[in-house]
mmCIF file of C-alpha atoms in Angstrom:
data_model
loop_
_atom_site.group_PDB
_atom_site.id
_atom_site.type_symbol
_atom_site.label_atom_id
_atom_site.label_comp_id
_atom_site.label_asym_id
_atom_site.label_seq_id
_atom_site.Cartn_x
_atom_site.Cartn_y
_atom_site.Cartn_z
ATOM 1 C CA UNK A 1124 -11.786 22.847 -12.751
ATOM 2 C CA UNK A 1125 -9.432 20.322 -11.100
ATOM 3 C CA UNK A 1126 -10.463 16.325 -11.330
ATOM 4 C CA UNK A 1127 -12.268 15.614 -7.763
ATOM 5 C CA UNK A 1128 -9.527 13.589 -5.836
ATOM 6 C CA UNK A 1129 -7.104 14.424 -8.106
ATOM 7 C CA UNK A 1130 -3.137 14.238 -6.894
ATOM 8 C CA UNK A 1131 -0.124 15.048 -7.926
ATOM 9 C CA UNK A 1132 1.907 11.934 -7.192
ATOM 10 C CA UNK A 1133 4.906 12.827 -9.477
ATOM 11 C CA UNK A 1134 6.099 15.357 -6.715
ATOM 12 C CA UNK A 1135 6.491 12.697 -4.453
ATOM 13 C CA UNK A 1136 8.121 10.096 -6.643
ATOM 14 C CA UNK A 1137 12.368 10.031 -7.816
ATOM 15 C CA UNK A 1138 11.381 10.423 -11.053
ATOM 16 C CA UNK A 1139 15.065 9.449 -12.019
ATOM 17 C CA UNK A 1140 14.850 5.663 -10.406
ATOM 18 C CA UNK A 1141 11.954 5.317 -12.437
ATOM 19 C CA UNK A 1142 10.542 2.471 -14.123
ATOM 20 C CA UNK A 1143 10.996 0.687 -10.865
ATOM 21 C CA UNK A 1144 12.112 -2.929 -10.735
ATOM 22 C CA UNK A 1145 8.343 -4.693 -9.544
ATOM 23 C CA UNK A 1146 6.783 -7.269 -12.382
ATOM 24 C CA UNK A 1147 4.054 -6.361 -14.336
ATOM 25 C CA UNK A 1148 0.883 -6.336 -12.613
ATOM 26 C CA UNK A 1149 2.763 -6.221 -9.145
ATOM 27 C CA UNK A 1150 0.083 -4.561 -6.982
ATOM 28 C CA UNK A 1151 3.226 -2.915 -4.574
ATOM 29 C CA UNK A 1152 2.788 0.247 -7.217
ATOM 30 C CA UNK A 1153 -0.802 0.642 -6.344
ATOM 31 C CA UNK A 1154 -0.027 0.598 -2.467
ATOM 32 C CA UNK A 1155 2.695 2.731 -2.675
ATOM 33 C CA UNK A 1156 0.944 5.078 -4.903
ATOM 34 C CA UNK A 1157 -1.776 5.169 -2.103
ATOM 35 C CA UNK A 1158 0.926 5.933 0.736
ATOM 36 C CA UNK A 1159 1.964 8.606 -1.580
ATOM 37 C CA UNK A 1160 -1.520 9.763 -1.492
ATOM 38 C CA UNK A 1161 -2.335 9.626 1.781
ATOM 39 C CA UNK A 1162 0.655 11.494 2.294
ATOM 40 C CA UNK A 1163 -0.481 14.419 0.631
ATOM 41 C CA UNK A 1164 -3.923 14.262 2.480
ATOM 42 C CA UNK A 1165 -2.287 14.519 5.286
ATOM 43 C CA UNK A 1166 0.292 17.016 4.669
ATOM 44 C CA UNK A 1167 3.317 15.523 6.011
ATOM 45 C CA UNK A 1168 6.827 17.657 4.964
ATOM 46 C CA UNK A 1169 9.181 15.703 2.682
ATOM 47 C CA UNK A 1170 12.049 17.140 4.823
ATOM 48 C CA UNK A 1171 10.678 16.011 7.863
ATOM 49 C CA UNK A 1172 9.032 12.544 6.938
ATOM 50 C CA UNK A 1173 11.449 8.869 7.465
ATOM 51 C CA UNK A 1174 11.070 6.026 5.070
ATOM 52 C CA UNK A 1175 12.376 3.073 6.520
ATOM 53 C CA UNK A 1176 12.276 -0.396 4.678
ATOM 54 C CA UNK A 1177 13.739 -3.950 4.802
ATOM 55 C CA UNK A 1178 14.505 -6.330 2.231
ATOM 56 C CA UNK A 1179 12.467 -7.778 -0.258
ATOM 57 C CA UNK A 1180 10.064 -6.249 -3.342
ATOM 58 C CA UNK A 1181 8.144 -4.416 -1.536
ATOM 59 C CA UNK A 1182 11.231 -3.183 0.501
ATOM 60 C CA UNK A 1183 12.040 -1.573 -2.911
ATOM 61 C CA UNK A 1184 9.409 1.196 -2.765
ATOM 62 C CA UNK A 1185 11.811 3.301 -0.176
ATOM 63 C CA UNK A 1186 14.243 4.148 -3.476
ATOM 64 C CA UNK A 1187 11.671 5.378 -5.659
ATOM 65 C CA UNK A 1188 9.888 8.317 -3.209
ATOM 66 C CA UNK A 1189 11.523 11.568 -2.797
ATOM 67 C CA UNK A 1190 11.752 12.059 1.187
ATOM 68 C CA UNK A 1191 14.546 11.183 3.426
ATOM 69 C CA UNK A 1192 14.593 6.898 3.068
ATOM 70 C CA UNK A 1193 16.928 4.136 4.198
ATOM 71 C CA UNK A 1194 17.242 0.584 2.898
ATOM 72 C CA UNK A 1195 18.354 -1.640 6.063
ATOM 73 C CA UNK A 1196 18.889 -4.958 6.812
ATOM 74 C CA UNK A 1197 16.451 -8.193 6.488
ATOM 75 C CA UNK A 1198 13.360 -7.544 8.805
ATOM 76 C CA UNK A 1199 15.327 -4.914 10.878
ATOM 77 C CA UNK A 1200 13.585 -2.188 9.500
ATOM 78 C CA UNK A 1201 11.372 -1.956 12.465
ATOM 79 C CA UNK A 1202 14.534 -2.120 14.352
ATOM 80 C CA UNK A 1203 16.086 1.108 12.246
ATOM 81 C CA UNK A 1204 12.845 3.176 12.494
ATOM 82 C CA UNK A 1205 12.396 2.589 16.364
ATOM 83 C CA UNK A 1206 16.088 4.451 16.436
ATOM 84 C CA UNK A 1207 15.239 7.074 14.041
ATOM 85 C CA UNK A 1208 11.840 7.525 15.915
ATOM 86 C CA UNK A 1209 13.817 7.597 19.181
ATOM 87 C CA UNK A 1210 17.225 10.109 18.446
ATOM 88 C CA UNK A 1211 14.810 12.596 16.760
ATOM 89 C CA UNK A 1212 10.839 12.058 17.861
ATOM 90 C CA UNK A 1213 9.824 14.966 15.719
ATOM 91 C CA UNK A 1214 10.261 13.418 12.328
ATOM 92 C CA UNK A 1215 7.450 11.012 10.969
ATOM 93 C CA UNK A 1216 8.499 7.745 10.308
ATOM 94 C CA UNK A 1217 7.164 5.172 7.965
ATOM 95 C CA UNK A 1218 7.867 1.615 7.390
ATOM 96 C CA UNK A 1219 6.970 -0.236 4.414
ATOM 97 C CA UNK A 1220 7.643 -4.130 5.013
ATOM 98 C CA UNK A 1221 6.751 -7.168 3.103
ATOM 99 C CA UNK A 1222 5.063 -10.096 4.651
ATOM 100 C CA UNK A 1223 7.975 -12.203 5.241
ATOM 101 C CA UNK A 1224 10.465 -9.228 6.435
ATOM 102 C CA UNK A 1225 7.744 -7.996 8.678
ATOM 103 C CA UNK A 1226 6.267 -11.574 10.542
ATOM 104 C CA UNK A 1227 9.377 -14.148 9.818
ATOM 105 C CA UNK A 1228 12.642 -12.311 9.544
ATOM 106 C CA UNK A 1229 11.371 -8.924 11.507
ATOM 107 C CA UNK A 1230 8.411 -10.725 14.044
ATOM 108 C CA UNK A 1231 10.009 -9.739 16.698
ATOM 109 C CA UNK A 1232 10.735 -6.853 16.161
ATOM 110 C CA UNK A 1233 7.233 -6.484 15.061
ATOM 111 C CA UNK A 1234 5.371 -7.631 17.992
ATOM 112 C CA UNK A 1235 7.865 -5.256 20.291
ATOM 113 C CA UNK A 1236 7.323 -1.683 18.198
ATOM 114 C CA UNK A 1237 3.722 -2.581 18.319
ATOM 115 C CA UNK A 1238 3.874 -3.393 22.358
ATOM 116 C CA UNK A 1239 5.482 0.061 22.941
ATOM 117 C CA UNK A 1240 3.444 1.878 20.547
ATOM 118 C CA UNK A 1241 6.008 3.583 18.881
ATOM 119 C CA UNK A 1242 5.213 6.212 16.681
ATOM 120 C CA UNK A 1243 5.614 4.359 13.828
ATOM 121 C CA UNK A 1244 3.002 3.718 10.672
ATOM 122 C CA UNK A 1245 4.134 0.548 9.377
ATOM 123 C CA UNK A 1246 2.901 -1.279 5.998
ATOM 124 C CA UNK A 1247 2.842 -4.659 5.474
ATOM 125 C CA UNK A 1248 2.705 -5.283 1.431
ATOM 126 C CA UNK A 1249 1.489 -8.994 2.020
ATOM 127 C CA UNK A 1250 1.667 -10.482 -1.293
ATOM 128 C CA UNK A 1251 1.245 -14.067 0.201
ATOM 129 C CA UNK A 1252 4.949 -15.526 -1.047
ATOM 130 C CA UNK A 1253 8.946 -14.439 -0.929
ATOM 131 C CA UNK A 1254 8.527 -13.013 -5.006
ATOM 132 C CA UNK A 1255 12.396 -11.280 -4.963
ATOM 133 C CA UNK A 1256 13.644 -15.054 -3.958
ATOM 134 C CA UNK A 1257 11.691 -16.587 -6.878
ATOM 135 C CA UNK A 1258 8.391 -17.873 -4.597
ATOM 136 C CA UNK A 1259 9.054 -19.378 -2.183
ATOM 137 C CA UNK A 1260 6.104 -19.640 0.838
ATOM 138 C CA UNK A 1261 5.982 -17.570 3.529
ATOM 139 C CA UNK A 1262 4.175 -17.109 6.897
ATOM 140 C CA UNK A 1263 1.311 -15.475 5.226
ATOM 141 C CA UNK A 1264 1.106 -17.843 2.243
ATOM 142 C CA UNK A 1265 -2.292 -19.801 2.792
ATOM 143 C CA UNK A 1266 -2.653 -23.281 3.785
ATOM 144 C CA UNK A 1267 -3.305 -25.807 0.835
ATOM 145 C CA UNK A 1268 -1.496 -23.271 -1.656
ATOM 146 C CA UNK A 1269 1.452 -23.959 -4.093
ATOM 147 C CA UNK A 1270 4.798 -21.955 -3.769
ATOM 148 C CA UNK A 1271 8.466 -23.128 -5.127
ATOM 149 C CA UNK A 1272 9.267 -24.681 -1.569
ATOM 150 C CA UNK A 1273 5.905 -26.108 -1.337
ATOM 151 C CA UNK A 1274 5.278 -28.033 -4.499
ATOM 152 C CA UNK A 1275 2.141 -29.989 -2.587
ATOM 153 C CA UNK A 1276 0.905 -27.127 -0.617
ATOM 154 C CA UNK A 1277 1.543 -25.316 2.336
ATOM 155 C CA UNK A 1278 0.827 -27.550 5.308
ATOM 156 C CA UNK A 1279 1.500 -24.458 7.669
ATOM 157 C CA UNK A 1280 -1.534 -22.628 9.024
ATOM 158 C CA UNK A 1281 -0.946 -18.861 7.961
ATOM 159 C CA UNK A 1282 -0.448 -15.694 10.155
ATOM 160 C CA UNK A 1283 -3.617 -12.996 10.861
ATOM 161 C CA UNK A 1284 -0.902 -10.400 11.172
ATOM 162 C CA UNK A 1285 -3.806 -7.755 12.263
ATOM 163 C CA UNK A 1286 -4.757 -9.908 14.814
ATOM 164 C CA UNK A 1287 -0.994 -10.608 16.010
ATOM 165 C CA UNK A 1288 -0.384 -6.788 16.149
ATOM 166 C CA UNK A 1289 -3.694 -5.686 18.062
ATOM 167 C CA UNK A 1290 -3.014 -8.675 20.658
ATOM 168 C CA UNK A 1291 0.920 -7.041 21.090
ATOM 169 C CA UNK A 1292 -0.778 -3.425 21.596
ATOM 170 C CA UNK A 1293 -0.817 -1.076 18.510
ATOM 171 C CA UNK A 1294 -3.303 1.409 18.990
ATOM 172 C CA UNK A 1295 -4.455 1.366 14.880
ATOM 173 C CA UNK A 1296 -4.707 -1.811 12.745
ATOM 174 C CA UNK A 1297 -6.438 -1.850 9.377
ATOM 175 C CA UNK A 1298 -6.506 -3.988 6.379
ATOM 176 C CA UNK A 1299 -7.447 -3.289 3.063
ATOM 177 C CA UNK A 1300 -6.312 -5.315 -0.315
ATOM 178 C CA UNK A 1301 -4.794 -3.074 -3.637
ATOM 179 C CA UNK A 1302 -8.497 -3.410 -5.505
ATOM 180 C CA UNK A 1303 -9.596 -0.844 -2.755
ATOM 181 C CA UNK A 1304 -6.921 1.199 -3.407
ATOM 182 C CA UNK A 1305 -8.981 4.558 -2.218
ATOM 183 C CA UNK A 1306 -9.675 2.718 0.874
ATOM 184 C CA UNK A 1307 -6.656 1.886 1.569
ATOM 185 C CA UNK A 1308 -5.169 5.723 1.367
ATOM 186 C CA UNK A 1309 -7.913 6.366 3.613
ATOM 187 C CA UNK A 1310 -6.852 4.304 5.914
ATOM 188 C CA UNK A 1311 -3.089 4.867 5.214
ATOM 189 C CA UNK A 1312 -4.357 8.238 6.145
ATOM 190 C CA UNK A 1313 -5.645 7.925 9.500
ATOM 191 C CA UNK A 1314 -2.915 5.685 10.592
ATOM 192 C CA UNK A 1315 -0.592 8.689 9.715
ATOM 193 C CA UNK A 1316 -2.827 10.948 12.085
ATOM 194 C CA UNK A 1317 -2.842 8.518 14.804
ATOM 195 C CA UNK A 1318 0.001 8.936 17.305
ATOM 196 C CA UNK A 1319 0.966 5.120 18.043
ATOM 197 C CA UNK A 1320 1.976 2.247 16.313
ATOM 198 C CA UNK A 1321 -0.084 2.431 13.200
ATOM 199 C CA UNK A 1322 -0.508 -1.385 11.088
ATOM 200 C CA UNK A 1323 -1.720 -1.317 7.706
ATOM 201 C CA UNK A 1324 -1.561 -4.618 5.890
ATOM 202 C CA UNK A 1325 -2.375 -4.169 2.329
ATOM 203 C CA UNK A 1326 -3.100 -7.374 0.365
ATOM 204 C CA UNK A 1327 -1.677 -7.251 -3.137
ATOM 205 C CA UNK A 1328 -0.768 -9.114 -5.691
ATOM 206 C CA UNK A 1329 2.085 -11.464 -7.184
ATOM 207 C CA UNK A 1330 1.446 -12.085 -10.313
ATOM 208 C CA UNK A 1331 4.145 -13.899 -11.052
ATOM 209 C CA UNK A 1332 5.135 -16.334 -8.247
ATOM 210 C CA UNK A 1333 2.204 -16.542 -6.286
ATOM 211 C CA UNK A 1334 -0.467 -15.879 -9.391
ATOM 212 C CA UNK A 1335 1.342 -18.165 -11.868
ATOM 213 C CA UNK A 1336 2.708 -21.036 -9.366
ATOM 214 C CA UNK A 1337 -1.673 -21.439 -8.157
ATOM 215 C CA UNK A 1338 -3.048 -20.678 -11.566
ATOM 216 C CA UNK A 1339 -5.068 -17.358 -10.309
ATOM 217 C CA UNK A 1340 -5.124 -15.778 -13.784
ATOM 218 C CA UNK A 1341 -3.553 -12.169 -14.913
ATOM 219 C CA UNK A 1342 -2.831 -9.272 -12.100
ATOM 220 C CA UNK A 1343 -6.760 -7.586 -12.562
ATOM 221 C CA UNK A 1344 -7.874 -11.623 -12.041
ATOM 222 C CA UNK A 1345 -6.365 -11.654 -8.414
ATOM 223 C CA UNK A 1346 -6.947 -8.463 -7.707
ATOM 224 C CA UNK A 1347 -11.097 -9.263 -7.880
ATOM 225 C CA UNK A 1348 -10.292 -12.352 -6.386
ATOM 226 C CA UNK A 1349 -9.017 -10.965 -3.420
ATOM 227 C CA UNK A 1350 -11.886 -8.324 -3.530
ATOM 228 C CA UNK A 1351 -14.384 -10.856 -4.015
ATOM 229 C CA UNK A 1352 -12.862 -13.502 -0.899
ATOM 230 C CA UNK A 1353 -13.118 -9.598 1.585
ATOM 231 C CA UNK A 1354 -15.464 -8.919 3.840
ATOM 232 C CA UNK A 1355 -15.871 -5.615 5.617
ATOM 233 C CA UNK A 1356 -15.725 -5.619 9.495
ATOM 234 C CA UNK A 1357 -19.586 -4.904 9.980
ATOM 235 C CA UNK A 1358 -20.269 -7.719 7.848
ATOM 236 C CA UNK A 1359 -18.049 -9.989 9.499
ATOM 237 C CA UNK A 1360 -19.589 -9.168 12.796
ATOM 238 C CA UNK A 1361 -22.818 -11.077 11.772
ATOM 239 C CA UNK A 1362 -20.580 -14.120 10.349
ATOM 240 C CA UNK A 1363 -19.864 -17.468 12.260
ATOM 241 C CA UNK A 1364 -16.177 -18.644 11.745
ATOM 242 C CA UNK A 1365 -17.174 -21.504 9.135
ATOM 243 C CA UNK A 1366 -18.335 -19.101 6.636
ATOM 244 C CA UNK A 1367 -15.272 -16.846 7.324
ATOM 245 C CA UNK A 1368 -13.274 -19.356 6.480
ATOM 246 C CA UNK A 1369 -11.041 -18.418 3.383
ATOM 247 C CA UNK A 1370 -11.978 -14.973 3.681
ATOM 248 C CA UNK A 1371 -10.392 -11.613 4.950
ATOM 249 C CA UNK A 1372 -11.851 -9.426 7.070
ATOM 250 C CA UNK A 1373 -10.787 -5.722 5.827
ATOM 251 C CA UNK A 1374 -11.603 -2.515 7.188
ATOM 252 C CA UNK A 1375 -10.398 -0.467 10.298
ATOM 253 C CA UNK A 1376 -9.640 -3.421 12.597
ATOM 254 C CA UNK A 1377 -9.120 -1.516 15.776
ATOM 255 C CA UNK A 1378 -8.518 2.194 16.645
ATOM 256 C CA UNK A 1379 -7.434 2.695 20.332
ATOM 257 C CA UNK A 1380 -5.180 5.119 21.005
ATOM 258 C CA UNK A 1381 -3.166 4.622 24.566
ATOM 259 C CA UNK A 1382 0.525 6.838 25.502
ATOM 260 C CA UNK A 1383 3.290 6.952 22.871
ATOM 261 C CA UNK A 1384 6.764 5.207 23.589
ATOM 262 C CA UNK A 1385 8.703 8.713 22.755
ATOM 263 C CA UNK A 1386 6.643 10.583 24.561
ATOM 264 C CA UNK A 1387 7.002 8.408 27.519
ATOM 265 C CA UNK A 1388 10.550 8.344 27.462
ATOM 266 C CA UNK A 1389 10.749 12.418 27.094
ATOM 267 C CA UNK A 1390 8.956 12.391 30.549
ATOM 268 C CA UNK A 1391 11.590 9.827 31.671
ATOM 269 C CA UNK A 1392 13.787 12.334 30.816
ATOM 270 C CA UNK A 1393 12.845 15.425 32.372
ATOM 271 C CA UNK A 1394 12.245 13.380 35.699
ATOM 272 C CA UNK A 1395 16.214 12.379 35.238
ATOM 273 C CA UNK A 1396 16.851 15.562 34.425
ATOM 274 C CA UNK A 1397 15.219 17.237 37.959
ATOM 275 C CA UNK A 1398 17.118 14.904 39.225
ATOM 276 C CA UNK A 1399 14.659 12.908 41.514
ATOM 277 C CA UNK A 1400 15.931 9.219 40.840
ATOM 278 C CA UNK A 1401 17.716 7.300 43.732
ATOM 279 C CA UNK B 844 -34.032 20.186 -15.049
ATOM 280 C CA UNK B 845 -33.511 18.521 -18.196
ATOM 281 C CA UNK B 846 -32.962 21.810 -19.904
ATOM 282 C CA UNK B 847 -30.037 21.995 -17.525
ATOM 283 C CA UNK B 848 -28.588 19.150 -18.012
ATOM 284 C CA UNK B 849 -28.573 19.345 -22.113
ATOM 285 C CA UNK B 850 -26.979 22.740 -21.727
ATOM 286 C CA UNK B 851 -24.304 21.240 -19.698
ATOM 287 C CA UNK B 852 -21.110 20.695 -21.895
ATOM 288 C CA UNK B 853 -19.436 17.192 -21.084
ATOM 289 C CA UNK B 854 -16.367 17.759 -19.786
ATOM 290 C CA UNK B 855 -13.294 16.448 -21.697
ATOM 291 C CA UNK B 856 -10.008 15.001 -19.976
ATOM 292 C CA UNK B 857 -6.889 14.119 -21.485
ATOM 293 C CA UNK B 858 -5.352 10.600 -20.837
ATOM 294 C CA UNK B 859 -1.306 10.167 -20.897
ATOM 295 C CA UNK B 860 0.506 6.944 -21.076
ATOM 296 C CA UNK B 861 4.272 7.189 -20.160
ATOM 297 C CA UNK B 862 5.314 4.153 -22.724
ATOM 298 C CA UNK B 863 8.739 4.168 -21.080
ATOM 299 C CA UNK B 864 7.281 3.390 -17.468
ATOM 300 C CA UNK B 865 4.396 1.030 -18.705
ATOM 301 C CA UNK B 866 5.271 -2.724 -18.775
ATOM 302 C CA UNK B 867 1.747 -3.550 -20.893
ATOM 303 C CA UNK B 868 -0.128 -5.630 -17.317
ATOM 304 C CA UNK B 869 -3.319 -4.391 -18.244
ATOM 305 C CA UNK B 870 -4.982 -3.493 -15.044
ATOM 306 C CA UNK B 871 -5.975 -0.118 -16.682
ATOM 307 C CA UNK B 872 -7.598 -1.619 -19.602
ATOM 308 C CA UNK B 873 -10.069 -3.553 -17.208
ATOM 309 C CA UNK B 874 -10.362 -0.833 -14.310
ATOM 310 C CA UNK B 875 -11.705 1.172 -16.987
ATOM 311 C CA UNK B 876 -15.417 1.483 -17.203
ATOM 312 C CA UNK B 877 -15.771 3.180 -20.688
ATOM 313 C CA UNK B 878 -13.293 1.674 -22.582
ATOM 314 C CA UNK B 879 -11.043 4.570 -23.064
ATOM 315 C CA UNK B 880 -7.884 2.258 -22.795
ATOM 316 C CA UNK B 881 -6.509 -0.656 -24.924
ATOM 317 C CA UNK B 882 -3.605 -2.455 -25.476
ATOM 318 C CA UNK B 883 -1.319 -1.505 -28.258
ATOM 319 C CA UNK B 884 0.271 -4.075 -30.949
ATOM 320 C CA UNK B 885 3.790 -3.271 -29.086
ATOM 321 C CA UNK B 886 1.981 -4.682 -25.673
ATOM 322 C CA UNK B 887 1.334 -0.973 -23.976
ATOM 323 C CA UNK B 888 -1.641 0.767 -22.888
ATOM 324 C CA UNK B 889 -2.813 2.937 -25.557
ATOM 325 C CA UNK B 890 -5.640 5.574 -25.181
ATOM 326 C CA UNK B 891 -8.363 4.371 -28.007
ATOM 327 C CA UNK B 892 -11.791 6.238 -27.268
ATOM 328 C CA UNK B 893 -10.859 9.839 -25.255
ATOM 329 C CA UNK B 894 -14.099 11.228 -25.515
ATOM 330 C CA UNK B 895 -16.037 8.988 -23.708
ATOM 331 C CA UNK B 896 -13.287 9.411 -20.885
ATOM 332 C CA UNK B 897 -14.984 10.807 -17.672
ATOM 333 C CA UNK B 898 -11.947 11.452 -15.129
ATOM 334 C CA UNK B 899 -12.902 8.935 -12.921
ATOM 335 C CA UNK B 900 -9.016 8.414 -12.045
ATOM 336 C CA UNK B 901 -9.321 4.764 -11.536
ATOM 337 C CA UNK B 902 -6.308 4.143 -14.196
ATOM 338 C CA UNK B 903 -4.227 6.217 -12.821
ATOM 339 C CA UNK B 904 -4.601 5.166 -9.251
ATOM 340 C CA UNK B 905 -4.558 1.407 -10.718
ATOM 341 C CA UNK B 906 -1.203 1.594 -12.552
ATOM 342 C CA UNK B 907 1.086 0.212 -10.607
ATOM 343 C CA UNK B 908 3.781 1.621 -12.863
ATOM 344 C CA UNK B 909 2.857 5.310 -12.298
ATOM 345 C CA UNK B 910 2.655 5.443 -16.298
ATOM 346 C CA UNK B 911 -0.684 7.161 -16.839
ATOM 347 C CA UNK B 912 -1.639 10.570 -15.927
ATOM 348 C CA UNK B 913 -5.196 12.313 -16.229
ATOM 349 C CA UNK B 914 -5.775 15.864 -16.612
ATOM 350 C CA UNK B 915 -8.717 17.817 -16.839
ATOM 351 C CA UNK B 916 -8.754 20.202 -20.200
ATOM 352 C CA UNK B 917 -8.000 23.989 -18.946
ATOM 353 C CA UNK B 918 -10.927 25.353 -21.334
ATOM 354 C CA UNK B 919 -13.914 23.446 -19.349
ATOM 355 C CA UNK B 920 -13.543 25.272 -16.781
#
């Protein structure tokens, strides 16, 4: 009798780049291991599936699975996958993206793929800092916390990337941190089904810049810390915006689906192609 | 009903740690609600108390090092 839930991950992995580079602790294994997952739930074809991914730690998980990937530029890997997504709109395309590749290097392009609703799934791995760098803050670091270019705390008021996306027009967001690993593949799931822009932003941990520089304890410490400071979306509902303070909300954020930007442009096509411009 | 569930045999699982891809975090050894897992004097996750193992998966969808592998054993079946 199989084990209930049971995957086999190793399939999907290049067993040959492996051990990968991330710290001990670094909560970008559980997240990809859940992509990896979710994968498999869904079915997708390793010949046929796009891993796109910028630069940064988590920008590292494109080397270690075994489908067709490409390491680009800082941020640009938005930029790549809206071309891949475009020349060939059959193949599914996936972005993995850290926090600061996705909303300071990348934003633009972020807020743009999400306004077209490109059939992208994108993943943010927010770990809260720039860890490849050595630490220092980022646009999703929280206020009042420490980072190697912020040795008094961040005076900046952080980014609700969910929020940023749904407001630009991506037709799934969802959030989930690497303690609810299972939901997060289930999510990671249905943002592979949807046809759209798909957001996931999985909080994980840094152990080692973010964790060390703040004093949060070991990798399992912040990992219940950032279980313990989530609230679900029904619960948040009921909540005034005092006690959500410090807190994320996680959950399936929004789920709207609206036309996609390749199938659009295939229509564009055919009409050019009848030939009934001016 | 309880004569059902004392003729039940528990089922067993074996519990694999790749030593090569583990870098000795611990988020196994505390994801793990009975214990099976400890760390070893050489700073890697060791499997300690198999028995009591019930395949829940949680280390092996924990470890972010993709070092541990549960399977179920063939003859429970």
């Amino acid at each position: 009798m199989a084990i209930a839930g049971k995957i086999p991950t190793r399939k999907y992995l290049r067993q040959d780049r492996l051990p990968h580079i991330w710290c001990p602790g670094c909560g970008h294994g559980i997240v990809m291991q859940a992509l990896v997952r979710a994968i498999h739930n869904v079915g997708l074809s390793q010949d046929k599936t796009v891993i796109v991914s910028g630069i940064g730690c988590s920008s590292r998980a494109s080397g270690y699975m075994d489908f067709d990937t490409i390491h680009t530029t800082h941020g640009r890997a938005l930029a790549f996958a809206t071309g891949i997504k475009m020349a060939n709109p059959e193949l599914n395309v996936i972005v993995m993206t850290g926090d600061g590749d996705a909303s300071a290097i990348g934003g633009n392009h972020l807020i743009h793929a999400a306004r077209r609703n490109i059939g992208i799934t994108c993943i943010c791995l927010n770990n809260n800092i720039y860890g490849m760098t050595s630490g220092q803050f980022s646009p999703t670091t929280p206020e009042c916390a420490l980072a190697t270019t912020a040795p008094y705390g961040v005076i900046d008021p952080s980014f609700d990337l969910c929020k940023l996306v749904q407001a630009a027009g991506a037709s799934y967001v969802a959030r989930g941190t690497a303690m609810q690993a299972r939901m997060l593949e289930k999510y990671i799931t249905n943002a592979l089904k949807n046809d759209g822009f798909s957001f996931i932003e999985a909080i994980d941990q840094c152990p080692t810049y973010f964790g060390r520089k703040n004093k949060l304890g070991d990798a399992y410490a912040m990992m219940k810390r950032q279980q313990e400071t989530s609230v679900s979306v029904s619960k948040a509902a009921a909540m005034t915006p005092a006690e959500l303070e410090g807190k994320q909300v996680v959950g399936e954020l929004w789920n709207s689906p609206r036309p996609e930007y390749a199938k659009s442009y295939d229509q564009v096509i055919a009409k050019a192609q009848q030939g009934g411009g001016r | 009903m309880t004569a059902l569930a004392t003729e039940r045999k528990p089922r067993l699982f074996t519990v694999e740690v790749n030593t090569t891809y583990c870098k000795g975090c611990e988020i196994c050894v505390q994801v793990c609600p009975k214990n099976v897992l400890a760390m070893n004097d050489r700073l890697k996750a060791n499997v300690v108390n198999l028995k009591d193992c019930t395949g829940c998966l949680n280390c092996e969808i924990y470890c972010p090092d993709f070092a541990i592998n549960v399977e179920e054993v063939e003859a429970n079946a």
